[in-house]
Coordinates of C-alpha atoms in Angstrom, one line a residue:
X1 CA 68.4 307.0 -124.6
X2 CA 66.5 305.6 -121.3
X3 CA 63.7 307.1 -120.5
X4 CA 64.0 309.3 -117.6
X5 CA 60.8 307.7 -115.7
X6 CA 58.5 305.1 -115.6
X7 CA 55.5 304.1 -117.4
X8 CA 54.3 301.0 -116.0
X9 CA 51.6 303.1 -113.6
X10 CA 49.6 305.1 -116.8
X11 CA 49.6 303.3 -120.1
X12 CA 49.8 305.3 -123.0
X13 CA 46.8 306.6 -124.2
X14 CA 46.0 304.4 -127.4
X15 CA 46.1 301.4 -125.2
X16 CA 43.8 303.4 -121.9
X17 CA 41.4 304.1 -124.2
X18 CA 41.2 303.0 -127.9
X19 CA 38.0 304.6 -128.9
X20 CA 39.5 308.0 -127.2
X21 CA 42.0 308.8 -129.7
X22 CA 40.3 309.8 -133.4
X23 CA 42.6 311.1 -135.2
X24 CA 45.2 309.1 -135.7
X25 CA 44.9 306.9 -139.1
X26 CA 46.4 304.7 -137.7
X27 CA 44.5 304.4 -134.8
X28 CA 41.4 304.0 -136.7
X29 CA 42.8 300.7 -138.3
X30 CA 43.0 299.9 -134.9
X31 CA 39.7 300.1 -133.8
X32 CA 38.6 298.8 -137.0
X33 CA 41.0 295.8 -136.1
X34 CA 39.6 295.6 -132.4
X35 CA 35.4 295.8 -133.8
X36 CA 36.5 292.8 -136.2
X37 CA 37.8 290.4 -133.7
X38 CA 35.4 291.6 -131.3
X39 CA 32.1 290.5 -133.9
X40 CA 34.2 287.1 -134.4
X41 CA 34.1 286.6 -130.6
X42 CA 31.0 287.4 -130.4
X43 CA 29.1 286.1 -132.9
X44 CA 31.2 281.9 -131.9
X45 CA 29.5 282.1 -128.7
X46 CA 25.7 283.0 -130.4
X47 CA 25.7 286.6 -128.3
X48 CA 23.6 288.1 -131.1
X49 CA 22.9 291.6 -129.3
X50 CA 26.2 292.1 -128.7
X51 CA 27.7 291.7 -132.3
X52 CA 24.5 294.0 -133.9
X53 CA 25.7 296.6 -131.2
X54 CA 29.6 296.2 -132.8
X55 CA 29.1 296.1 -136.1
X56 CA 26.6 298.8 -135.8
X57 CA 29.7 300.7 -134.1
X58 CA 32.0 299.6 -137.0
X59 CA 29.4 300.9 -140.2
X60 CA 29.1 303.8 -137.6
X61 CA 33.5 304.1 -137.8
X62 CA 33.5 303.3 -141.4
X63 CA 31.0 306.5 -142.3
X64 CA 32.2 308.9 -140.0
X65 CA 35.9 308.4 -141.7
X66 CA 34.1 308.9 -145.2
X67 CA 34.2 305.2 -146.5
X68 CA 30.9 304.7 -147.9
X69 CA 31.0 301.7 -148.9
X70 CA 32.7 299.9 -146.5
X71 CA 30.0 300.9 -144.2
X72 CA 26.7 300.1 -146.5
X73 CA 28.4 296.7 -147.0
X74 CA 28.0 296.3 -142.6
X75 CA 25.0 298.1 -142.1
X76 CA 22.7 297.1 -145.1
X77 CA 22.6 293.4 -143.9
X78 CA 22.8 294.7 -139.9
X79 CA 19.3 296.5 -140.7
X80 CA 17.5 293.7 -142.7
X81 CA 17.7 291.5 -140.3
X82 CA 18.0 293.7 -136.4
X83 CA 16.9 292.3 -133.9
X84 CA 15.9 295.7 -132.5
X85 CA 12.6 296.1 -134.8
X86 CA 11.2 293.0 -132.9
X87 CA 12.5 294.5 -130.1
X88 CA 10.6 297.5 -130.2
X89 CA 14.0 299.9 -129.4
X90 CA 12.7 302.4 -131.7
X91 CA 15.7 304.7 -131.3
X92 CA 19.0 302.7 -131.9
X93 CA 16.8 301.3 -135.0
X94 CA 16.2 305.3 -136.2
X95 CA 20.0 306.2 -135.5
X96 CA 20.8 303.0 -137.8
X97 CA 18.2 303.9 -140.7
X98 CA 19.4 307.0 -140.6
X99 CA 23.9 306.2 -141.2
X100 CA 22.4 303.3 -143.7
X101 CA 20.4 306.1 -145.8
X102 CA 23.3 308.6 -145.7
X103 CA 25.9 305.6 -146.4
X104 CA 23.4 304.6 -149.2
X105 CA 22.7 307.5 -150.3
X106 CA 27.1 308.3 -151.1
X107 CA 26.7 305.2 -152.7
X108 CA 23.9 305.9 -155.1
X109 CA 21.9 302.7 -154.0
X110 CA 18.7 304.3 -154.8
X111 CA 16.3 301.0 -153.1
X112 CA 18.1 300.6 -149.7
X113 CA 17.8 305.0 -149.8
X114 CA 13.5 304.8 -150.4
X115 CA 13.1 301.9 -148.0
X116 CA 15.4 303.2 -145.5
X117 CA 13.8 306.5 -145.6
X118 CA 10.4 304.8 -145.7
X119 CA 10.9 302.8 -142.2
X120 CA 12.3 305.8 -140.8
X121 CA 8.6 307.8 -141.9
X122 CA 6.3 304.7 -141.3
X123 CA 7.6 303.5 -137.3
X124 CA 9.2 306.1 -136.2
X125 CA 5.8 308.6 -135.7
X126 CA 5.9 311.1 -132.6
X127 CA 2.3 311.6 -131.0
X128 CA 2.2 314.7 -129.1
X129 CA -0.8 317.4 -127.1
X130 CA -1.7 319.7 -125.2
X131 CA -4.4 319.3 -122.9
X132 CA -5.0 320.3 -119.1
X133 CA -2.9 317.4 -117.2
X134 CA -4.1 318.8 -113.6
X135 CA -4.8 315.5 -111.4
X136 CA -6.7 316.1 -108.4
X137 CA -6.3 313.1 -105.5
X138 CA -8.7 310.4 -107.0
X139 CA -9.2 311.4 -110.8
X140 CA -8.2 309.9 -114.2
X141 CA -8.0 311.5 -117.2
X142 CA -8.4 309.7 -120.3
X143 CA -6.1 311.5 -123.2
X144 CA -7.0 310.9 -127.2
X145 CA -5.0 310.9 -130.2
X146 CA -5.4 310.7 -133.7
X147 CA -2.8 308.4 -135.7
X148 CA -3.6 308.4 -140.2
X149 CA -1.4 304.9 -140.7
X150 CA -0.2 305.0 -144.2
X151 CA 0.9 301.1 -144.3
X152 CA -0.7 298.0 -143.1
X153 CA 0.5 296.1 -140.3
X154 CA 0.6 296.1 -136.8
X155 CA 1.9 299.4 -135.0
X156 CA 2.5 299.3 -131.2
X157 CA 2.9 302.0 -128.8
X158 CA 7.4 302.3 -128.5
X159 CA 7.1 304.3 -125.5
X160 CA 5.1 306.7 -123.9
X161 CA 7.1 310.0 -122.4
X162 CA 5.5 312.6 -119.6
X163 CA 7.7 315.4 -118.9
X164 CA 6.9 318.4 -116.0
X165 CA 9.2 321.3 -116.0
X166 CA 8.5 323.7 -113.9
X167 CA 10.8 326.9 -111.9
X168 CA 12.5 324.8 -109.8
X169 CA 13.1 321.3 -111.4
X170 CA 12.6 319.4 -115.0
X171 CA 10.8 315.9 -114.1
X172 CA 10.5 312.9 -117.1
X173 CA 9.2 309.7 -116.7
X174 CA 9.6 307.3 -119.6
X175 CA 7.7 303.9 -119.5
X176 CA 8.8 301.5 -122.2
X177 CA 8.6 297.9 -120.9
X178 CA 5.5 297.0 -123.2
X179 CA 4.1 295.0 -119.5
X180 CA 4.3 298.1 -118.3
X181 CA 2.3 299.8 -120.7
X182 CA -0.2 297.2 -121.1
X183 CA -3.9 297.1 -119.2
X184 CA -6.7 294.8 -119.2
X185 CA -9.5 297.3 -120.7
X186 CA -8.8 300.9 -122.9
X187 CA -11.7 303.3 -123.2
X188 CA -13.4 304.2 -126.5
X189 CA -15.2 307.4 -127.5
X190 CA -18.9 306.7 -128.3
X191 CA -21.8 309.3 -128.9
X192 CA -22.8 308.8 -124.8
X193 CA -18.9 309.8 -123.7
X194 CA -16.1 307.6 -123.0
X195 CA -16.6 303.6 -122.8
X196 CA -14.4 301.0 -120.9
X197 CA -14.2 298.0 -123.2
X198 CA -12.1 294.6 -122.4
X199 CA -9.4 294.3 -124.2
X200 CA -9.6 290.7 -124.2
X201 CA -6.9 288.5 -125.4
X202 CA -5.5 291.5 -127.8
X203 CA -2.6 294.2 -126.3
X204 CA -3.4 297.3 -124.9
X205 CA -0.6 298.7 -126.8
X206 CA -0.9 298.0 -129.8
X207 CA -3.2 297.5 -133.3
X208 CA -3.5 295.7 -136.4
X209 CA -4.0 297.8 -139.3
X210 CA -5.2 295.9 -142.2
X211 CA -4.7 296.9 -145.8
X212 CA -7.5 298.9 -147.6
X213 CA -9.7 297.5 -149.2
X214 CA -9.2 297.3 -153.1
X215 CA -13.0 297.8 -155.0
X216 CA -11.4 297.7 -158.4
X217 CA -12.6 294.9 -160.6
X218 CA -10.7 292.7 -162.2
X219 CA -13.1 290.2 -165.2
X220 CA -13.4 288.0 -167.2
X221 CA -16.8 287.6 -168.7
X222 CA -15.5 284.5 -170.9
X223 CA -14.3 281.5 -169.8
X224 CA -13.9 277.9 -170.8
X225 CA -13.9 275.2 -168.6
X226 CA -10.1 273.7 -170.0
X227 CA -8.3 274.6 -173.2
X228 CA -6.7 273.0 -175.6
X229 CA -2.8 272.7 -175.6
X230 CA -1.5 274.0 -178.9
X231 CA -4.4 276.3 -179.6
X232 CA -3.9 280.4 -179.3
X233 CA -6.1 281.8 -176.6
X234 CA -7.5 285.6 -176.3
X235 CA -8.9 286.9 -173.0
X236 CA -11.2 289.7 -173.0
X237 CA -9.9 291.2 -169.4
X238 CA -12.1 294.3 -168.0
X239 CA -10.8 296.7 -165.1
X240 CA -13.7 298.6 -163.5
X241 CA -13.2 301.6 -161.5
X242 CA -15.2 301.2 -158.4
X243 CA -13.6 303.2 -155.9
X244 CA -14.5 307.0 -154.7
X245 CA -12.2 308.5 -156.9
X246 CA -10.7 308.2 -160.6
X247 CA -7.1 306.0 -160.3
X248 CA -3.8 305.9 -162.1
X249 CA -4.0 301.8 -163.3
X250 CA -1.2 299.4 -163.9
X251 CA -2.2 295.8 -164.8
X252 CA 0.5 292.7 -164.9
X253 CA -0.4 289.2 -165.7
X254 CA 1.7 285.9 -165.7
X255 CA 1.2 281.9 -165.5
X256 CA 2.2 280.2 -162.3
X257 CA 3.0 276.7 -162.6
X258 CA 6.5 274.8 -163.8
X259 CA 8.1 277.3 -165.9
X260 CA 8.8 274.3 -168.9
X261 CA 5.0 273.7 -169.2
X262 CA 3.1 277.4 -168.3
X263 CA 2.4 280.0 -171.7
X264 CA 4.3 282.7 -172.7
X265 CA 2.1 285.7 -172.2
X266 CA 1.4 289.0 -174.2
X267 CA -0.7 291.8 -174.3
X268 CA -2.5 292.4 -177.8
X269 CA -1.6 294.7 -180.6
X270 CA -4.6 295.9 -181.1
X271 CA -5.0 296.5 -176.3
X272 CA -5.8 300.5 -176.8
X273 CA -7.2 302.8 -174.7
X274 CA -7.1 306.5 -173.1
X275 CA -3.3 307.0 -171.5
X276 CA -2.6 303.5 -172.5
X277 CA 1.1 302.3 -173.2
X278 CA 3.1 299.3 -172.8
X279 CA 5.7 299.5 -169.9
X280 CA 8.8 299.9 -170.5
X281 CA 10.5 297.1 -169.3
X282 CA 13.3 295.1 -170.4
X283 CA 12.5 291.9 -172.6
X284 CA 13.2 289.2 -169.9
X285 CA 10.6 291.1 -167.6
X286 CA 8.2 291.4 -170.5
X287 CA 8.9 287.5 -170.8
X288 CA 8.2 286.5 -167.3
X289 CA 5.3 289.2 -166.0
X290 CA 4.0 291.4 -169.0
X291 CA 2.5 294.7 -168.3
X292 CA 0.4 296.9 -169.5
X293 CA -0.6 300.8 -167.7
X294 CA -3.4 301.3 -168.6
X295 CA -3.6 305.1 -167.1
X296 CA -6.5 307.1 -165.8
X297 CA -9.3 305.6 -165.7
X298 CA -12.1 307.8 -164.1
X299 CA -14.6 306.8 -161.3
X300 CA -17.3 303.8 -162.2
X301 CA -15.1 303.6 -165.6
X302 CA -13.9 300.4 -167.5
X303 CA -11.4 299.6 -169.6
X304 CA -10.7 296.4 -171.6
X305 CA -7.6 294.4 -172.4
X306 CA -6.9 291.3 -174.5
X307 CA -4.2 288.7 -173.2
X308 CA -3.0 286.8 -175.7
X309 CA -1.1 283.5 -175.0
X310 CA -0.5 279.8 -177.3
X311 CA -0.5 277.1 -174.5
X312 CA 2.3 274.2 -174.3
X313 CA 2.6 271.1 -176.0
X314 CA 2.3 269.7 -173.1
X315 CA -1.6 268.9 -171.2
X316 CA -0.9 270.8 -167.8
X317 CA -2.6 272.9 -165.4
X318 CA -1.9 276.2 -164.4
X319 CA -2.8 279.6 -162.2
X320 CA -3.4 282.5 -164.7
X321 CA -2.7 285.2 -162.2
X322 CA -3.9 289.0 -163.2
X323 CA -2.7 291.7 -161.2
X324 CA -3.5 294.6 -161.1
X325 CA -1.6 297.6 -159.6
X326 CA -3.0 301.4 -159.0
X327 CA -3.3 304.6 -156.8
X328 CA -5.8 306.9 -156.5
X329 CA -5.7 310.4 -158.4
X330 CA -6.0 311.6 -154.2
X331 CA -3.7 309.9 -152.9
X332 CA -0.4 309.1 -155.2
X333 CA 1.5 308.2 -152.8
X334 CA -0.8 304.9 -151.6
X335 CA -0.2 302.2 -153.3
X336 CA -2.9 299.1 -153.3
X337 CA -3.2 296.0 -155.4
X338 CA -6.2 294.0 -156.9
X339 CA -5.2 290.1 -157.3
X340 CA -8.1 287.9 -159.4
X341 CA -6.6 284.7 -160.1
X342 CA -7.9 281.7 -162.1
X343 CA -6.8 278.0 -162.4
X344 CA -7.1 277.2 -166.2
X345 CA -6.5 273.5 -167.5
X346 CA -4.8 272.4 -171.1
X347 CA -6.0 268.9 -171.8
X348 CA -4.4 267.5 -175.3
X349 CA -6.7 267.9 -178.4
X350 CA -6.4 264.4 -179.8
X351 CA -4.6 260.5 -179.5
X352 CA -3.3 258.9 -182.4
X353 CA -2.8 255.1 -183.2
X354 CA -0.5 254.6 -185.8
X355 CA -0.5 251.0 -187.6
X356 CA 2.3 250.3 -190.5
X357 CA 1.9 247.1 -192.8
X358 CA 3.5 246.4 -195.7
X359 CA 2.2 246.6 -199.8
X360 CA 3.1 245.3 -202.7
X361 CA 5.5 247.7 -204.7
X362 CA 3.8 248.1 -208.1
X363 CA 7.9 249.0 -209.7
X364 CA 9.5 245.1 -210.1
X365 CA 12.1 244.5 -207.9
X366 CA 16.1 244.5 -209.9
X367 CA 17.2 242.3 -212.5
X368 CA 20.4 240.5 -211.1
X369 CA 21.0 239.5 -213.7
X370 CA 20.8 243.3 -215.5
X371 CA 20.9 246.0 -213.4
X372 CA 19.5 249.0 -215.3
X373 CA 20.4 252.4 -213.7
X374 CA 18.5 256.0 -213.0
X375 CA 17.2 257.7 -215.3
X376 CA 15.9 260.5 -212.2
X377 CA 19.4 262.6 -211.8
X378 CA 17.4 263.5 -208.4
X379 CA 16.8 260.1 -207.6
X380 CA 20.8 258.6 -206.7
X381 CA 19.0 255.5 -204.4
X382 CA 19.7 252.0 -206.5
X383 CA 19.5 249.8 -203.8
X384 CA 16.6 247.7 -202.8
X385 CA 12.7 249.1 -202.8
X386 CA 10.1 248.2 -200.0
X387 CA 6.5 249.8 -200.0
X388 CA 5.3 250.5 -196.8
X389 CA 1.3 252.0 -195.6
X390 CA 0.9 253.6 -192.3
X391 CA -3.0 253.9 -190.9
X392 CA -3.7 256.9 -188.7
X393 CA -6.3 256.7 -186.0
X394 CA -7.3 259.6 -184.7
X395 CA -9.7 260.1 -181.5
X396 CA -10.7 263.4 -180.9
X397 CA -11.0 263.6 -177.2
X398 CA -11.7 267.0 -176.8
X399 CA -15.1 268.6 -174.8
X400 CA -16.0 270.0 -178.7
X401 CA -16.0 269.7 -182.1
X402 CA -13.0 270.3 -183.8
X403 CA -11.9 270.8 -187.7
X404 CA -9.5 269.1 -188.9
X405 CA -7.4 271.2 -191.9
X406 CA -4.5 268.8 -192.0
X407 CA -2.7 265.4 -191.2
X408 CA 0.5 264.7 -192.4
X409 CA 3.0 262.4 -191.0
X410 CA 6.7 263.6 -191.1
X411 CA 10.5 262.2 -191.1
X412 CA 12.1 262.6 -188.3
X413 CA 15.8 260.4 -189.8
X414 CA 16.8 257.3 -191.0
X415 CA 19.7 255.3 -189.1
X416 CA 21.2 254.5 -192.8
X417 CA 22.0 255.0 -195.8
X418 CA 18.7 255.3 -197.6
X419 CA 15.7 257.0 -198.6
X420 CA 12.1 257.7 -198.0
X421 CA 9.4 259.5 -199.7
X422 CA 5.7 259.7 -197.8
X423 CA 2.5 260.8 -200.0
X424 CA -0.9 260.8 -198.3
X425 CA -3.3 257.7 -199.7
X426 CA -5.8 258.4 -201.9
X427 CA -8.4 257.1 -199.4
X428 CA -7.6 259.9 -197.2
X429 CA -10.7 262.1 -196.4
X430 CA -10.3 265.4 -195.9
X431 CA -10.7 268.3 -193.9
X432 CA -13.3 266.7 -191.0
X433 CA -15.2 268.0 -188.8
X434 CA -14.1 265.1 -185.3
X435 CA -16.9 265.4 -182.8
X436 CA -15.7 264.2 -178.8
X437 CA -15.1 260.8 -178.6
X438 CA -15.4 260.3 -182.5
X439 CA -12.7 258.9 -184.9
X440 CA -10.7 260.3 -187.9
X441 CA -8.4 258.2 -190.4
X442 CA -5.4 258.5 -193.0
X443 CA -3.1 256.8 -194.7
X444 CA 0.1 257.5 -195.7
X445 CA 2.7 255.8 -198.6
X446 CA 5.8 255.1 -197.5
X447 CA 8.6 254.6 -200.3
X448 CA 12.0 253.1 -198.8
X449 CA 15.0 252.7 -200.3
X450 CA 18.6 251.7 -199.9
X451 CA 21.0 253.8 -201.3
X452 CA 22.9 251.1 -202.7
X453 CA 22.0 247.2 -204.2
X454 CA 24.7 245.7 -201.9
X455 CA 23.5 247.0 -198.3
X456 CA 20.9 245.4 -197.2
X457 CA 21.1 246.3 -193.3
X458 CA 17.3 246.8 -191.8
X459 CA 16.9 250.3 -191.8
X460 CA 15.0 252.3 -188.9
X461 CA 12.5 255.7 -190.5
X462 CA 11.9 257.5 -187.3
X463 CA 8.3 259.8 -188.4
X464 CA 6.4 262.6 -186.0
X465 CA 2.4 263.4 -186.7
X466 CA 1.5 267.2 -187.5
X467 CA -2.1 268.3 -186.8
X468 CA -3.6 271.8 -188.0
X469 CA -7.1 272.1 -186.3
X470 CA -9.7 274.5 -185.1
X471 CA -12.3 275.1 -182.7
X472 CA -15.8 275.1 -184.8
X473 CA -16.8 278.7 -184.6
X474 CA -15.6 281.8 -187.1
X475 CA -13.0 283.3 -185.3
X476 CA -11.2 280.4 -184.5
X477 CA -7.5 280.0 -184.9
X478 CA -5.7 277.6 -186.4
X479 CA -3.4 275.1 -184.3
X480 CA -0.4 272.6 -184.9
X481 CA -0.2 270.0 -182.8
X482 CA 2.7 267.2 -182.8
X483 CA 2.3 263.7 -181.9
X484 CA 4.9 260.7 -181.6
X485 CA 4.6 258.3 -184.0
X486 CA 6.2 254.8 -184.3
X487 CA 9.6 253.8 -185.4
X488 CA 9.7 252.0 -188.7
X489 CA 12.3 249.0 -189.0
X490 CA 12.5 248.5 -192.8
X491 CA 14.1 244.8 -192.7
X492 CA 15.6 245.2 -196.7
X493 CA 17.1 241.7 -197.1
X494 CA 14.7 239.1 -195.4
X495 CA 12.6 237.1 -197.7
X496 CA 8.9 238.0 -197.4
X497 CA 5.1 236.4 -197.6
X498 CA 3.2 239.5 -198.2
X499 CA -1.1 238.6 -197.8
X500 CA -3.5 240.2 -200.5
X501 CA -7.7 240.2 -200.8
X502 CA -7.6 241.1 -204.2
X503 CA -11.0 242.1 -206.3
X504 CA -13.3 239.5 -206.2
X505 CA -13.6 237.2 -210.5
X506 CA -16.1 238.6 -213.0
X507 CA -18.3 236.3 -213.8
X508 CA -18.4 234.8 -217.1
X509 CA -22.0 234.9 -218.2
X510 CA -25.0 236.9 -217.4
X511 CA -26.5 234.4 -214.7
X512 CA -27.8 236.0 -211.5
X513 CA -27.0 232.8 -209.6
X514 CA -23.3 232.6 -211.3
X515 CA -22.7 236.1 -210.1
X516 CA -23.8 235.7 -206.3
X517 CA -21.6 232.2 -206.1
X518 CA -18.6 235.0 -207.4
X519 CA -19.5 237.1 -205.3
X520 CA -19.0 234.9 -201.8
X521 CA -15.5 234.1 -203.4
X522 CA -12.5 235.4 -201.6
X523 CA -9.5 235.9 -204.1
X524 CA -6.3 236.2 -202.0
X525 CA -2.4 236.2 -203.5
X526 CA 0.6 235.5 -201.8
X527 CA 3.9 237.2 -203.2
X528 CA 6.6 235.4 -201.9
X529 CA 10.3 237.9 -202.4
X530 CA 13.4 236.7 -202.0
X531 CA 15.2 240.1 -201.8
X532 CA 19.2 238.5 -201.0
X533 CA 21.7 238.0 -203.5
X534 CA 21.1 234.2 -203.1
X535 CA 19.0 231.1 -204.5
X536 CA 16.3 230.3 -201.7
X537 CA 13.9 227.7 -202.2
X538 CA 10.5 227.1 -200.6
X539 CA 8.1 224.8 -199.2
X540 CA 5.1 226.0 -199.6
X541 CA 2.1 224.2 -198.7
X542 CA -2.0 224.9 -198.3
X543 CA -3.7 223.5 -194.3
X544 CA -6.9 222.3 -194.9
X545 CA -10.1 224.0 -192.5
X546 CA -13.5 223.3 -191.8
X547 CA -14.6 227.0 -192.0
X548 CA -13.2 227.5 -196.3
X549 CA -12.3 225.4 -199.0
X550 CA -10.0 226.6 -201.4
X551 CA -8.8 226.5 -204.8
X552 CA -5.1 226.8 -205.7
X553 CA -1.8 224.5 -205.3
X554 CA -2.2 222.5 -202.0
X555 CA 1.6 221.8 -202.1
X556 CA 4.3 222.9 -203.6
X557 CA 8.0 221.5 -202.4
X558 CA 10.1 223.0 -204.2
X559 CA 10.0 226.4 -205.1
X560 CA 12.7 228.1 -206.3
X561 CA 13.1 232.0 -206.9
X562 CA 15.9 233.7 -208.1
X563 CA 17.8 236.7 -206.0
X564 CA 15.9 239.7 -206.0
X565 CA 12.3 238.0 -207.7
X566 CA 9.1 237.4 -205.8
X567 CA 6.6 234.9 -207.2
X568 CA 2.9 235.2 -206.6
X569 CA 0.5 232.0 -205.1
X570 CA -3.2 232.8 -206.3
X571 CA -6.2 231.0 -204.0
X572 CA -9.5 231.3 -204.5
X573 CA -11.1 230.7 -200.9
X574 CA -14.8 229.6 -200.3
X575 CA -16.5 230.2 -196.7
X576 CA -18.5 227.4 -195.1
X577 CA -19.3 230.2 -192.6
X578 CA -20.5 233.7 -192.1
X579 CA -19.5 236.6 -190.0
X580 CA -17.0 235.1 -188.2
X581 CA -13.0 235.3 -189.2
X582 CA -11.6 232.2 -191.0
X583 CA -7.7 231.7 -190.8
X584 CA -5.9 230.0 -194.5
X585 CA -3.1 228.8 -192.4
X586 CA -0.2 229.0 -195.6
X587 CA 3.3 227.2 -194.5
X588 CA 6.1 228.9 -196.5
X589 CA 9.9 226.8 -195.1
X590 CA 13.0 227.8 -196.3
X591 CA 14.2 224.8 -196.7
X592 CA 18.3 225.9 -196.9
X593 CA 17.9 227.4 -193.8
X594 CA 14.9 225.4 -192.2
X595 CA 13.1 228.5 -191.0
X596 CA 9.4 229.4 -191.5
X597 CA 8.6 232.4 -193.7
X598 CA 5.6 235.1 -191.4
X599 CA 3.1 235.1 -193.4
X600 CA 2.1 239.3 -193.1
X601 CA -1.2 241.1 -194.4
X602 CA -0.9 244.0 -196.4
X603 CA -2.8 247.3 -196.3
X604 CA -5.9 247.7 -198.4
X605 CA -8.5 245.0 -198.6
X606 CA -10.9 247.6 -196.9
X607 CA -10.4 246.1 -193.2
X608 CA -11.0 242.7 -194.7
X609 CA -7.6 241.5 -193.1
X610 CA -5.6 241.2 -189.9
X611 CA -1.8 239.8 -189.4
X612 CA -2.2 237.1 -186.2
X613 CA 0.4 237.7 -183.3
X614 CA 1.7 234.3 -184.2
X615 CA 1.7 234.7 -187.5
X616 CA -0.7 234.2 -190.5
X617 CA -3.1 236.3 -191.5
X618 CA -7.2 235.9 -191.0
X619 CA -10.5 237.0 -193.3
X620 CA -13.5 238.8 -192.1
X621 CA -16.4 236.8 -194.3
X622 CA -19.7 239.4 -194.7
X623 CA -23.1 237.7 -193.0
X624 CA -25.8 236.7 -194.6
X625 CA -27.7 240.0 -196.6
X626 CA -24.1 241.8 -195.8

């Protein structure tokens, strides 16, 4: 049916004023769509104030419709970053906070409820009073208001409203612009009356309120200049209440530093006292910031508590932060914080040098013509064996003496089919007290063996050192420090020449001169090993020297070794010099492969033998009278 009248002059009510119709759900959806499009439009043009106003009206619309979650989703981020707070527009900010608080209550968001309510109580506090405001011509009156601040920060005068109410008219004058309220001086009440004070560079319409200075004292009476890695540290913390009233105190402690290097703090189990309980926090927060409630501490009272932690394995620096969170009994709504910060240094207690030297295996090599089976049911290895000795030189870099309880060389892994047995060498000293910059030496015998006799591949063994130590005082706890050790590569299938110093020969008579002559002789043994499955032929020669004379085979043109066998050549060396190193040069040539077999020194000899980098060994000759 066609329309009986024209509508082009007057639009429908919804199109005239979309915000005037609120009862129709379709109208509300239309308004929400308009708000969203408008917000996007003004955001693209960086019109911040327009966007904030539209978001506020959109959130208010959601709240009016009872859609509290949507209202909270819009209003909460707006309230957190709105520019009205910086501009001092307290009235509209208060309206926003009220709608936000109501939405948060309906959604169960307790944190937002408290934050919005707290700002409402703290920021918008009207000051009003009554006095004689009759101003005669040329007169001036100074009005004083008392303000008790609850929070620290900057408090500004938002506006000043003067109202006049008469029978004839009502008049209200509002000053809200900061420039209109600012003046060059301000008045102070003194014992001599009012005193005018220049404002200077300070603003006359704002005041900075400083935090209440805490009088709670936190001290750590005993602190070392530095601590050592891996040790257990116990710190006694004293909390003294120097406030003018009793206080309820909670203590928190944490380390600030790299997350993978700072220790984990905890309170000692025996930390007890009146009203002291551990804070019922989650396990994750306890690990980050352990907290303990010290409870009620009376005025001038003191409470002692212990913090315990195990220092990490890496040398590092960290900051220990201990925080006392408390309030006075008379002011339960005024939280106060006292902070103690201390820089702590954690240094390594030791440095280690690890050397591997071959040793002569007392057990003979397998007989290639008759292979005997092992009688040990626990040892299934049937392959070649090599005996090595590891010498550990441990240096103390700690600033205080330390007691070494135990040093062990532990096996990490084997990178081929083999076994390894580690035993402590009898020459290792036990439980020494090592002073700063001093050394401790330990030796370990390492027996390596391949599982299969036909397997002659080189094998890599990895190790680490474990040092159990403590400080040199009765209550010191035991610490354990791990230091990486170098890898040991054992060449099971290569021929070797091992040099060793033998015990000096015994004189045949009781002649003193003969005994002295025997003491000057240095017996050397060179053991040539053939671990291969082939017959090897060697050419051996001992080079002459002006530093010593020797007895023994000077040249062996053809020395044959059957598979898996060894041969020992003995020499008596008579030094011609004193207090020096001499280098007997034994040249061993594998004639089949035309390769020189390097001579390697074995462990033992009391430090009188060393292997040279270019091959061969040197022997120390004592000076006269040593």
